[in-house]
C-alpha positions as a printed Julia matrix, in Angstrom:
149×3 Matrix{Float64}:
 95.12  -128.69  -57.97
 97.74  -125.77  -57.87
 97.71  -123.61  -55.61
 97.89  -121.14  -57.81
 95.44  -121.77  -60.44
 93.99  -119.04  -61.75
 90.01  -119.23  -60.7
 87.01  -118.87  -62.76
 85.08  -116.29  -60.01
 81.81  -116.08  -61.8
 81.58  -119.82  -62.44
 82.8   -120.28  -58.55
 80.14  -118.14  -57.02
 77.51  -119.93  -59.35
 78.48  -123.56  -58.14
 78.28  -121.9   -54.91
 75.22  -120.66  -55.12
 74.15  -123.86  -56.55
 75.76  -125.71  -53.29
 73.91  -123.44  -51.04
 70.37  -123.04  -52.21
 69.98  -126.66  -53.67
 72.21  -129.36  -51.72
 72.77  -127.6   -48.63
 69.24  -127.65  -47.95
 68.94  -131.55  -48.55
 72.07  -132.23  -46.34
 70.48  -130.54  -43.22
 67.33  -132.38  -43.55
 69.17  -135.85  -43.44
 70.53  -134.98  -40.42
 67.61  -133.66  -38.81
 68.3   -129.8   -39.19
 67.14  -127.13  -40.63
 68.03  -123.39  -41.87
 66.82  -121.64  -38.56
 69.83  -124.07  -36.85
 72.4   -122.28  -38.5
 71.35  -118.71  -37.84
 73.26  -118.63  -34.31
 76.84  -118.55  -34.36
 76.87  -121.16  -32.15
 75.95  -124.53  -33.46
 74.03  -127.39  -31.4
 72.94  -130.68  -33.99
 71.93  -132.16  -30.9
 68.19  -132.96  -31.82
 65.6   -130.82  -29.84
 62.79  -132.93  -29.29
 61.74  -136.49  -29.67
 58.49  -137.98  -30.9
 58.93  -141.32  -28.83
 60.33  -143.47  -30.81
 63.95  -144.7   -30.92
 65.04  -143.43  -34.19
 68.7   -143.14  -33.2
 70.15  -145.82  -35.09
 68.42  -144.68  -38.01
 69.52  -141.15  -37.58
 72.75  -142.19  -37.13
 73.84  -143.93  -40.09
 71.81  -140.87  -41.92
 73.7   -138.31  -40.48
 77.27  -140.39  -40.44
 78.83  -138.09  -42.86
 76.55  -135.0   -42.61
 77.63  -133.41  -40.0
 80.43  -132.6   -40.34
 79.5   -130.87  -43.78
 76.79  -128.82  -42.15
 79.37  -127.78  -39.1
 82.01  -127.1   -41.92
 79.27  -124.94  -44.18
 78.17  -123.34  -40.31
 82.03  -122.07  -39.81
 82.46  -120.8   -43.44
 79.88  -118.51  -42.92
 80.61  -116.86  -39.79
 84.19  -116.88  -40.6
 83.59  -115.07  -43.72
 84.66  -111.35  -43.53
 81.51  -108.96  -42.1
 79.47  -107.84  -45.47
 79.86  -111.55  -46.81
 78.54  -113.11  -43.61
 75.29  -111.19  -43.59
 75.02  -111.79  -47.23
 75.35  -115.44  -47.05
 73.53  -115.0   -43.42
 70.68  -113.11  -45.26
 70.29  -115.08  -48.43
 70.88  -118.64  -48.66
 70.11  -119.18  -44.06
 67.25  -116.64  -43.55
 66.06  -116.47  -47.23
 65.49  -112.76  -47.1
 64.78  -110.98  -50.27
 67.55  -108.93  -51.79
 65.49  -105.88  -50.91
 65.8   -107.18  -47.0
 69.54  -108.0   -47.48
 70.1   -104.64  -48.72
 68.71  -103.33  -45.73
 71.23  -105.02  -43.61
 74.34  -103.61  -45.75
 75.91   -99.99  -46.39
 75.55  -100.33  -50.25
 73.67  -100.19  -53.0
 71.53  -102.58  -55.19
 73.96  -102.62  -58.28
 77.06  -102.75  -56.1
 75.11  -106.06  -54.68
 74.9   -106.92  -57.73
 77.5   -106.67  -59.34
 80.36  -106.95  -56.36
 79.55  -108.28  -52.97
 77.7   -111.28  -53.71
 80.12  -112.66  -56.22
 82.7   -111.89  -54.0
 80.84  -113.06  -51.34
 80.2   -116.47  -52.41
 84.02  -116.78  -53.86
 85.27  -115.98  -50.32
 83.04  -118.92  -49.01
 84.47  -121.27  -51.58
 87.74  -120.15  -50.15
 87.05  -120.68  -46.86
 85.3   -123.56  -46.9
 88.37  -126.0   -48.66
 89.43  -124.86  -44.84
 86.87  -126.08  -42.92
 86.04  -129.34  -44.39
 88.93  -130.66  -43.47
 88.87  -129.07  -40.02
 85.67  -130.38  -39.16
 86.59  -133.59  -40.2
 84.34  -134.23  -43.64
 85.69  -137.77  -44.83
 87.92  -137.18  -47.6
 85.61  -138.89  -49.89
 83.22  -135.73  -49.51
 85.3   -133.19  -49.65
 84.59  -131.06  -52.68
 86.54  -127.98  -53.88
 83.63  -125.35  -54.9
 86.4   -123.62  -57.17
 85.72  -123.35  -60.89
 89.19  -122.85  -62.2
 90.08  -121.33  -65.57
């Protein structure tokens, strides 16, 4: 990759939105999360309750790998600039409507539209080459969400 490739920000915000709303949601249930977790800035994937049974070795080698993703995807967000974390907040963590969304923000629906959530979702891509590596996702997960041109 160069760092200066020129980007593809339409296809970039789609493969986000692709990462967020359809294998995001699969990664926090194999490590025993779910949306609602996220939704605090600060992050526990210590499990809250227990059933009984010893599950840990199990959940263990499920969630060897997960983690990290979920912490990394946890940081992007709330390290995203102000209007893009309560977009990605709103949208893809609380699934509010767009109507609901645009209650939380100082714009209007075509400027949503046709600004702020592209942008939005290309300043998570950016961010989150970051925090992959910060939070430690094995190198053989690390993905670039970047479309280039």
């Amino acid at each position: 990759m160069n760092l200066f490739a020129d980007i593809n920000a339409q296809a970039t915000a789609d493969n986000v939105d692709n990462f967020l709303k359809n294998k995001f949601p699969h990664l926090l249930l194999r490590c025993g999360c779910g949306l609602t977790d996220l939704s605090s800035p600060q992050l526990s994937l210590a499990p809250a309750h227990s059933n009984g049974f010893n599950h840990q070795e199990g959940s263990i080698i499920n969630a060897l790998g997960i983690e990290p993703v979920v912490e990394a995807v946890h940081h992007t967000i709330y390290h995203c600039s102000s209007i893009s974390k309560i977009i990605l907040l709103d949208i893809y963590i609380h699934n509010y409507s767009i109507d609901r969304t645009l209650m939380d923000i100082p714009y209007e629906r075509t400027q949503f539209y046709k600004v702020l959530k592209s942008k939005s979702l290309v300043e998570f891509a950016d961010s989150y080459d970051y925090w992959e590596r910060e939070c430690g996702v094995d190198t053989s997960d690390i993905i670039d969400l970047h479309i280039y041109q």
